[in-house]
mmCIF file of C-alpha atoms in Angstrom:
data_model
loop_
_atom_site.group_PDB
_atom_site.id
_atom_site.type_symbol
_atom_site.label_atom_id
_atom_site.label_comp_id
_atom_site.label_asym_id
_atom_site.label_seq_id
_atom_site.Cartn_x
_atom_site.Cartn_y
_atom_site.Cartn_z
ATOM 1 C CA MET A 3 33.084 -23.592 -3.342
ATOM 2 C CA ARG A 4 31.701 -25.821 -1.055
ATOM 3 C CA GLN A 5 32.178 -29.873 -1.109
ATOM 4 C CA ILE A 6 30.697 -30.541 1.625
ATOM 5 C CA LEU A 7 26.835 -28.154 1.901
ATOM 6 C CA PHE A 8 26.691 -29.528 5.878
ATOM 7 C CA THR A 9 26.834 -33.023 8.006
ATOM 8 C CA ILE A 10 23.882 -34.690 9.140
ATOM 9 C CA PRO A 11 23.993 -34.795 12.889
ATOM 10 C CA VAL A 12 23.862 -38.147 14.544
ATOM 11 C CA LEU A 13 24.144 -40.048 11.639
ATOM 12 C CA ASN A 14 27.335 -38.014 10.619
ATOM 13 C CA LEU A 15 26.547 -38.216 6.709
ATOM 14 C CA PRO A 16 27.862 -35.686 4.912
ATOM 15 C CA ILE A 17 25.816 -34.289 2.234
ATOM 16 C CA HIS A 18 28.000 -33.338 -1.082
ATOM 17 C CA GLY A 19 27.480 -29.792 -2.673
ATOM 18 C CA TYR A 20 27.636 -31.681 -6.010
ATOM 19 C CA GLY A 21 25.457 -34.277 -5.234
ATOM 20 C CA ALA A 22 22.737 -32.117 -3.904
ATOM 21 C CA MET A 23 22.684 -29.932 -6.912
ATOM 22 C CA LEU A 24 22.423 -33.165 -9.202
ATOM 23 C CA VAL A 25 18.975 -34.130 -6.962
ATOM 24 C CA LEU A 26 17.767 -30.637 -7.591
ATOM 25 C CA ALA A 27 18.518 -30.999 -11.001
ATOM 26 C CA PHE A 28 16.767 -34.337 -11.559
ATOM 27 C CA ALA A 29 13.664 -33.028 -9.342
ATOM 28 C CA SER A 30 13.396 -29.404 -11.179
ATOM 29 C CA ALA A 31 13.927 -30.911 -14.761
ATOM 30 C CA MET A 32 11.050 -34.036 -14.117
ATOM 31 C CA TRP A 33 8.567 -30.919 -12.933
ATOM 32 C CA LEU A 34 9.323 -28.731 -15.990
ATOM 33 C CA GLY A 35 8.509 -31.659 -18.437
ATOM 34 C CA ALA A 36 5.600 -33.526 -16.304
ATOM 35 C CA TRP A 37 4.500 -29.379 -16.651
ATOM 36 C CA ARG A 38 5.551 -29.001 -20.452
ATOM 37 C CA ALA A 39 3.600 -32.218 -20.844
ATOM 38 C CA ARG A 40 0.353 -31.230 -19.540
ATOM 39 C CA ARG A 41 0.602 -27.803 -21.757
ATOM 40 C CA GLU A 42 1.001 -29.608 -24.522
ATOM 41 C CA LYS A 43 -1.635 -32.509 -24.522
ATOM 42 C CA LEU A 44 0.882 -35.068 -23.467
ATOM 43 C CA ASP A 45 1.097 -37.647 -20.593
ATOM 44 C CA PRO A 46 2.485 -36.222 -18.064
ATOM 45 C CA GLU A 47 2.918 -39.637 -16.176
ATOM 46 C CA LEU A 48 4.967 -40.744 -18.939
ATOM 47 C CA VAL A 49 7.197 -38.022 -18.515
ATOM 48 C CA LEU A 50 7.763 -38.723 -14.671
ATOM 49 C CA ASP A 51 8.253 -42.720 -15.488
ATOM 50 C CA MET A 52 10.555 -41.913 -18.190
ATOM 51 C CA ALA A 53 12.350 -39.465 -16.220
ATOM 52 C CA PHE A 54 13.770 -42.031 -13.962
ATOM 53 C CA TRP A 55 15.326 -43.997 -17.381
ATOM 54 C CA ILE A 56 16.561 -40.871 -18.773
ATOM 55 C CA PHE A 57 18.305 -39.728 -15.533
ATOM 56 C CA ALA A 58 19.831 -43.260 -14.696
ATOM 57 C CA GLY A 59 20.960 -43.586 -18.433
ATOM 58 C CA GLY A 60 22.224 -39.923 -18.343
ATOM 59 C CA LEU A 61 24.269 -40.582 -14.812
ATOM 60 C CA ILE A 62 25.708 -43.801 -16.207
ATOM 61 C CA GLY A 63 27.004 -42.735 -19.653
ATOM 62 C CA ALA A 64 28.268 -39.198 -17.512
ATOM 63 C CA ARG A 65 30.356 -41.008 -15.613
ATOM 64 C CA LEU A 66 31.374 -43.835 -17.642
ATOM 65 C CA PHE A 67 32.485 -41.354 -20.359
ATOM 66 C CA TYR A 68 34.275 -39.828 -17.623
ATOM 67 C CA VAL A 69 36.495 -42.780 -16.541
ATOM 68 C CA ILE A 70 37.412 -43.825 -20.010
ATOM 69 C CA GLN A 71 38.736 -40.675 -20.713
ATOM 70 C CA TYR A 72 40.423 -39.882 -17.379
ATOM 71 C CA ARG A 73 41.296 -43.959 -16.879
ATOM 72 C CA ASP A 74 44.640 -43.544 -15.877
ATOM 73 C CA ALA A 75 43.647 -41.266 -12.885
ATOM 74 C CA PHE A 76 41.667 -44.755 -11.253
ATOM 75 C CA HIS A 77 43.821 -46.594 -9.434
ATOM 76 C CA ASP A 78 40.928 -48.258 -7.372
ATOM 77 C CA PRO A 79 38.084 -49.963 -9.626
ATOM 78 C CA LEU A 80 35.752 -49.014 -6.810
ATOM 79 C CA ASP A 81 36.466 -45.141 -7.562
ATOM 80 C CA ALA A 82 34.870 -45.595 -10.988
ATOM 81 C CA PHE A 83 31.230 -45.706 -9.216
ATOM 82 C CA LYS A 84 31.568 -42.773 -6.648
ATOM 83 C CA PHE A 85 30.192 -40.154 -8.790
ATOM 84 C CA TRP A 86 29.053 -38.048 -6.110
ATOM 85 C CA ASN A 87 32.492 -36.685 -5.639
ATOM 86 C CA GLY A 88 32.216 -34.936 -8.974
ATOM 87 C CA GLY A 89 34.220 -36.660 -12.532
ATOM 88 C CA ILE A 90 30.972 -36.460 -14.843
ATOM 89 C CA VAL A 91 31.123 -35.446 -18.442
ATOM 90 C CA TYR A 92 28.242 -33.439 -19.533
ATOM 91 C CA TYR A 93 27.757 -34.888 -23.231
ATOM 92 C CA GLY A 94 28.381 -38.394 -21.648
ATOM 93 C CA GLY A 95 25.258 -37.735 -20.005
ATOM 94 C CA VAL A 96 23.389 -36.801 -23.043
ATOM 95 C CA ILE A 97 24.694 -39.811 -25.384
ATOM 96 C CA GLY A 98 23.638 -42.154 -22.464
ATOM 97 C CA GLY A 99 19.944 -40.222 -21.707
ATOM 98 C CA VAL A 100 19.490 -40.029 -24.830
ATOM 99 C CA THR A 101 20.044 -44.142 -25.477
ATOM 100 C CA ALA A 102 18.070 -44.461 -22.207
ATOM 101 C CA PHE A 103 14.970 -42.340 -24.238
ATOM 102 C CA LEU A 104 14.849 -44.137 -27.209
ATOM 103 C CA LEU A 105 14.902 -47.348 -25.090
ATOM 104 C CA TYR A 106 12.022 -46.860 -23.076
ATOM 105 C CA ARG A 107 10.580 -45.632 -26.279
ATOM 106 C CA ARG A 108 11.055 -49.089 -27.512
ATOM 107 C CA PHE A 109 8.594 -50.984 -25.020
ATOM 108 C CA ASN A 110 5.960 -47.628 -24.559
ATOM 109 C CA PRO A 111 5.670 -46.352 -27.898
ATOM 110 C CA PHE A 112 4.532 -42.104 -28.000
ATOM 111 C CA PRO A 113 5.036 -40.192 -30.811
ATOM 112 C CA ILE A 114 8.350 -38.979 -30.468
ATOM 113 C CA ARG A 115 8.716 -35.089 -31.859
ATOM 114 C CA PRO A 116 6.381 -33.685 -29.692
ATOM 115 C CA TYR A 117 8.151 -35.009 -26.544
ATOM 116 C CA LEU A 118 11.446 -34.666 -27.269
ATOM 117 C CA ASP A 119 10.198 -30.545 -27.660
ATOM 118 C CA ALA A 120 8.545 -31.084 -23.832
ATOM 119 C CA LEU A 121 11.762 -32.550 -22.415
ATOM 120 C CA ALA A 122 14.202 -29.977 -24.272
ATOM 121 C CA PRO A 123 13.905 -27.249 -21.661
ATOM 122 C CA SER A 124 14.087 -29.718 -19.020
ATOM 123 C CA VAL A 125 17.650 -30.152 -20.207
ATOM 124 C CA MET A 126 18.800 -26.773 -19.491
ATOM 125 C CA ILE A 127 17.186 -26.170 -15.978
ATOM 126 C CA GLY A 128 18.917 -29.475 -15.151
ATOM 127 C CA THR A 129 22.107 -28.032 -16.426
ATOM 128 C CA VAL A 130 21.373 -24.807 -14.283
ATOM 129 C CA PHE A 131 21.593 -26.929 -11.294
ATOM 130 C CA GLY A 132 23.971 -29.394 -12.484
ATOM 131 C CA ARG A 133 26.811 -26.852 -13.314
ATOM 132 C CA LEU A 134 26.498 -25.068 -9.725
ATOM 133 C CA GLY A 135 27.486 -28.474 -8.268
ATOM 134 C CA CYS A 136 30.295 -28.036 -10.722
ATOM 135 C CA PHE A 137 31.398 -24.936 -8.930
ATOM 136 C CA LEU A 138 30.574 -26.038 -5.668
ATOM 137 C CA ASN A 139 32.462 -29.496 -6.118
ATOM 138 C CA GLY A 140 35.766 -27.313 -7.950
ATOM 139 C CA CYS A 141 35.526 -29.771 -11.238
ATOM 140 C CA CYS A 142 35.047 -28.623 -15.258
ATOM 141 C CA PHE A 143 37.159 -25.021 -14.224
ATOM 142 C CA GLY A 144 38.838 -22.544 -15.930
ATOM 143 C CA ASP A 145 41.661 -21.255 -17.335
ATOM 144 C CA VAL A 146 43.613 -18.488 -15.445
ATOM 145 C CA CYS A 147 41.951 -15.424 -15.136
ATOM 146 C CA HIS A 148 43.219 -11.923 -14.829
ATOM 147 C CA SER A 149 40.052 -9.983 -14.330
ATOM 148 C CA ALA A 150 37.699 -9.509 -11.307
ATOM 149 C CA LEU A 151 35.635 -12.205 -12.940
ATOM 150 C CA GLY A 152 38.283 -14.630 -11.740
ATOM 151 C CA VAL A 153 37.923 -17.155 -8.347
ATOM 152 C CA ARG A 154 40.438 -18.955 -6.345
ATOM 153 C CA PHE A 155 39.831 -22.474 -5.357
ATOM 154 C CA PRO A 156 41.576 -24.132 -1.892
ATOM 155 C CA SER A 157 43.950 -26.952 -1.703
ATOM 156 C CA PRO A 158 43.584 -29.712 -2.550
ATOM 157 C CA THR A 159 41.229 -29.243 -5.397
ATOM 158 C CA ASP A 160 41.465 -29.606 -8.880
ATOM 159 C CA PRO A 161 41.914 -25.858 -9.968
ATOM 160 C CA TRP A 162 44.521 -25.615 -7.449
ATOM 161 C CA ALA A 163 46.246 -29.481 -8.177
ATOM 162 C CA SER A 164 46.190 -28.975 -11.918
ATOM 163 C CA GLN A 165 48.148 -25.418 -11.568
ATOM 164 C CA VAL A 166 50.696 -27.508 -8.919
ATOM 165 C CA ARG A 167 51.404 -29.810 -11.870
ATOM 166 C CA ASN A 168 51.766 -26.691 -14.430
ATOM 167 C CA GLY A 169 54.169 -25.512 -12.034
ATOM 168 C CA LEU A 170 51.835 -22.192 -12.030
ATOM 169 C CA ILE A 171 51.754 -22.629 -8.154
ATOM 170 C CA PRO A 172 54.227 -24.259 -5.428
ATOM 171 C CA PRO A 173 52.908 -27.146 -3.612
ATOM 172 C CA SER A 174 52.499 -25.284 -0.701
ATOM 173 C CA ALA A 175 50.338 -22.270 -1.876
ATOM 174 C CA THR A 176 46.848 -22.595 -0.130
ATOM 175 C CA PHE A 177 44.703 -21.300 -2.945
ATOM 176 C CA SER A 178 44.822 -21.739 -6.738
ATOM 177 C CA LEU A 179 45.735 -18.744 -8.835
ATOM 178 C CA PRO A 180 42.510 -16.756 -10.006
ATOM 179 C CA VAL A 181 40.364 -18.776 -12.727
ATOM 180 C CA HIS A 182 37.369 -18.265 -14.890
ATOM 181 C CA PRO A 183 34.467 -19.364 -13.388
ATOM 182 C CA THR A 184 33.212 -21.325 -16.334
ATOM 183 C CA GLN A 185 30.913 -23.360 -14.173
ATOM 184 C CA LEU A 186 28.885 -20.412 -13.591
ATOM 185 C CA TYR A 187 29.284 -19.320 -17.157
ATOM 186 C CA SER A 188 27.610 -22.390 -18.459
ATOM 187 C CA SER A 189 25.012 -22.358 -15.699
ATOM 188 C CA PHE A 190 23.918 -18.708 -16.233
ATOM 189 C CA ASP A 191 24.246 -20.209 -20.341
ATOM 190 C CA ALA A 192 22.132 -22.502 -19.521
ATOM 191 C CA LEU A 193 19.254 -20.144 -17.878
ATOM 192 C CA VAL A 194 19.322 -18.109 -21.077
ATOM 193 C CA LEU A 195 18.761 -21.409 -23.004
ATOM 194 C CA LEU A 196 16.048 -22.301 -21.320
ATOM 195 C CA LEU A 197 14.356 -18.702 -21.302
ATOM 196 C CA LEU A 198 15.250 -18.898 -25.095
ATOM 197 C CA LEU A 199 13.466 -22.533 -25.501
ATOM 198 C CA THR A 200 10.633 -21.746 -23.439
ATOM 199 C CA ALA A 201 9.763 -18.687 -25.668
ATOM 200 C CA PHE A 202 10.452 -20.145 -28.717
ATOM 201 C CA PHE A 203 7.758 -22.811 -27.922
ATOM 202 C CA PRO A 204 4.763 -21.109 -29.266
ATOM 203 C CA LEU A 205 6.177 -19.639 -32.280
ATOM 204 C CA ARG A 206 7.402 -23.454 -33.620
ATOM 205 C CA ARG A 207 5.682 -24.230 -36.416
ATOM 206 C CA ARG A 208 5.794 -28.231 -36.302
ATOM 207 C CA ASP A 209 6.868 -30.469 -33.404
ATOM 208 C CA GLY A 210 10.627 -31.053 -32.942
ATOM 209 C CA GLU A 211 11.691 -27.560 -33.709
ATOM 210 C CA VAL A 212 12.057 -26.763 -29.990
ATOM 211 C CA ALA A 213 14.768 -29.804 -29.686
ATOM 212 C CA GLY A 214 15.865 -29.009 -32.861
ATOM 213 C CA LEU A 215 16.723 -25.140 -31.769
ATOM 214 C CA LEU A 216 18.561 -26.760 -28.358
ATOM 215 C CA MET A 217 20.842 -28.748 -31.009
ATOM 216 C CA ILE A 218 22.151 -25.905 -32.248
ATOM 217 C CA VAL A 219 22.685 -23.333 -29.640
ATOM 218 C CA TYR A 220 23.845 -25.237 -26.845
ATOM 219 C CA PRO A 221 26.824 -26.726 -29.370
ATOM 220 C CA ILE A 222 27.973 -23.200 -30.372
ATOM 221 C CA THR A 223 27.740 -21.730 -26.538
ATOM 222 C CA ARG A 224 29.425 -25.103 -25.345
ATOM 223 C CA PHE A 225 32.172 -24.529 -28.175
ATOM 224 C CA LEU A 226 32.821 -20.955 -27.228
ATOM 225 C CA THR A 227 33.088 -21.758 -23.455
ATOM 226 C CA GLU A 228 35.331 -24.131 -24.136
ATOM 227 C CA PHE A 229 38.052 -21.853 -24.836
ATOM 228 C CA VAL A 230 38.134 -20.720 -21.311
ATOM 229 C CA ARG A 231 38.197 -23.670 -19.851
ATOM 230 C CA ASN A 232 41.277 -25.105 -18.667
ATOM 231 C CA ASP A 233 40.282 -29.226 -17.601
ATOM 232 C CA GLU A 234 40.480 -31.237 -21.037
ATOM 233 C CA GLY A 235 43.395 -31.382 -23.722
ATOM 234 C CA ILE A 236 43.556 -31.184 -27.051
ATOM 235 C CA PHE A 237 41.797 -34.005 -28.788
ATOM 236 C CA LEU A 238 41.262 -33.255 -32.453
ATOM 237 C CA ALA A 239 42.534 -30.539 -35.094
ATOM 238 C CA ALA A 240 43.366 -27.933 -32.137
ATOM 239 C CA MET A 241 39.634 -28.881 -30.490
ATOM 240 C CA THR A 242 38.674 -30.637 -26.999
ATOM 241 C CA ILE A 243 36.713 -33.037 -27.160
ATOM 242 C CA SER A 244 33.640 -31.420 -26.031
ATOM 243 C CA GLN A 245 34.398 -29.148 -29.314
ATOM 244 C CA THR A 246 35.038 -31.733 -31.716
ATOM 245 C CA ILE A 247 31.098 -33.445 -30.091
ATOM 246 C CA SER A 248 29.817 -29.964 -30.279
ATOM 247 C CA VAL A 249 30.509 -29.907 -33.945
ATOM 248 C CA GLY A 250 29.380 -33.241 -34.499
ATOM 249 C CA ILE A 251 26.444 -32.230 -32.953
ATOM 250 C CA LEU A 252 26.214 -28.814 -35.233
ATOM 251 C CA ALA A 253 26.109 -31.458 -38.383
ATOM 252 C CA CYS A 254 23.367 -33.643 -36.775
ATOM 253 C CA ALA A 255 21.141 -30.542 -36.181
ATOM 254 C CA GLY A 256 21.850 -29.102 -39.679
ATOM 255 C CA ALA A 257 20.507 -32.831 -41.032
ATOM 256 C CA TYR A 258 17.535 -32.832 -38.613
ATOM 257 C CA TRP A 259 16.112 -29.446 -39.363
ATOM 258 C CA TRP A 260 16.695 -30.219 -43.347
ATOM 259 C CA TRP A 261 14.380 -33.510 -42.496
ATOM 260 C CA LEU A 262 11.892 -31.353 -40.579
ATOM 261 C CA SER A 263 11.471 -29.578 -43.216
ATOM 262 C CA THR A 264 10.349 -31.930 -45.380
ATOM 263 C CA LEU A 265 7.515 -32.683 -42.997
ATOM 264 C CA PRO A 266 3.810 -30.612 -43.080
ATOM 265 C CA LYS A 267 3.977 -27.655 -40.430
ATOM 266 C CA LEU A 268 1.262 -29.407 -37.789
ATOM 267 C CA ARG A 269 1.777 -29.579 -34.169
ATOM 268 C CA TYR A 270 0.304 -32.658 -32.105
ATOM 269 C CA ALA A 271 -1.159 -29.734 -29.472
ATOM 270 C CA ASP A 272 -3.082 -28.219 -32.209
ATOM 271 C CA LEU A 273 -4.854 -31.544 -33.076
ATOM 272 C CA PRO A 274 -8.311 -32.106 -32.167
ATOM 273 C CA PRO A 275 -8.882 -34.251 -29.357
ATOM 274 C CA ALA A 276 -9.529 -38.218 -30.320
ATOM 275 C CA PRO A 277 -13.235 -38.788 -30.026
ATOM 276 C CA ALA A 278 -14.355 -40.537 -27.385
ATOM 277 C CA GLU A 279 -15.718 -44.247 -27.582
ATOM 278 C CA ALA A 280 -19.473 -44.262 -28.095
ATOM 279 C CA PRO A 281 -21.416 -46.056 -24.597
ATOM 280 C CA ALA A 282 -22.389 -49.480 -25.381
ATOM 281 C CA ALA A 283 -26.019 -49.806 -26.555
ATOM 282 C CA ALA A 284 -28.169 -50.381 -23.857
ATOM 283 C CA SER A 285 -29.562 -54.209 -23.770
ATOM 284 C CA ALA A 286 -33.346 -54.318 -24.652
ATOM 285 C CA SER A 287 -35.686 -55.024 -21.733
#
C-alpha cells in the first residue's frame, strides 16, 4: 500500500494514492465511454458531458453511503467531506451515478438503452483503477489469509486497527497479520468483466443487453468476494450489506431481462442513418 504516492516540491502538497486512482478511474471511464459511443453511432460529446454528472453523483452517493454506514466514526462534521482519504462505498456510488444519469437524461433526452450499453464497460474500467486505489489506501480489506496471497498492512491502517480491536495483534505490532488482498481480487475481477462485456458487445441482439449482463455478473462476483472481506458486519439474513444489495440487483436484473425479451431484436447502431435535410430551393432569378 502507499497512501501518499509523492509530495509536490515547494508546494509541499501530498498526492494521495487513493485520489490519484480516482482521477485515473474517471479519465479512463470517460475515454472508453466516448470511444464506445463513437463506434455505436452515438454522440461522444454527450457522453463526455454526462460523465461529469455521473462522476459527481457517484462520488456523492458513495461518500454519503459510507458516512451513513459508519456514522459513529465521524466526530468532526468536516471529516465527512475528506473522501480523498478513503471511505466510499461502491454500491453507494452506483446508486448516485444512476441517479445522476437519469437526472441528466431528464433535461437532455436521448435513447437510454444504447447509452447504457456504451457506458457499461466504463463502469468496469473505472472499478479496475478504483480498487487499486483501495489497495493503496488500505481500505476494503480482507480477512486473515493463511496462504501466500496474504498481504500485511502497516500501522495505523484499517486492517491493522481492526485486528488490534479484535485482539488478534497487540497495539505494539508494526504490521497486521496477512489478509486477503480483496482490493486486488476486485480489481482483477473488474478487468475480467470488462473483457467479457467487450466480447459480448457485438453479440448483443438488442440494445440494453450489455448493461443487463453487467447487472448479473457483477453482483455475483461481488457476493462471492464478500466472503473473504472483513470490513463489513452482518446486515441481513447472515449477509453483509453489499451481499444484500447484490441479491436485490440480481432480482432487478431478472425483471429487466424479462422486459428486454418483450422488445424487438433491434440495435441502434444497425439503424440506417437519418436522411439529411433537403437543401432549400434556390430562389428564382
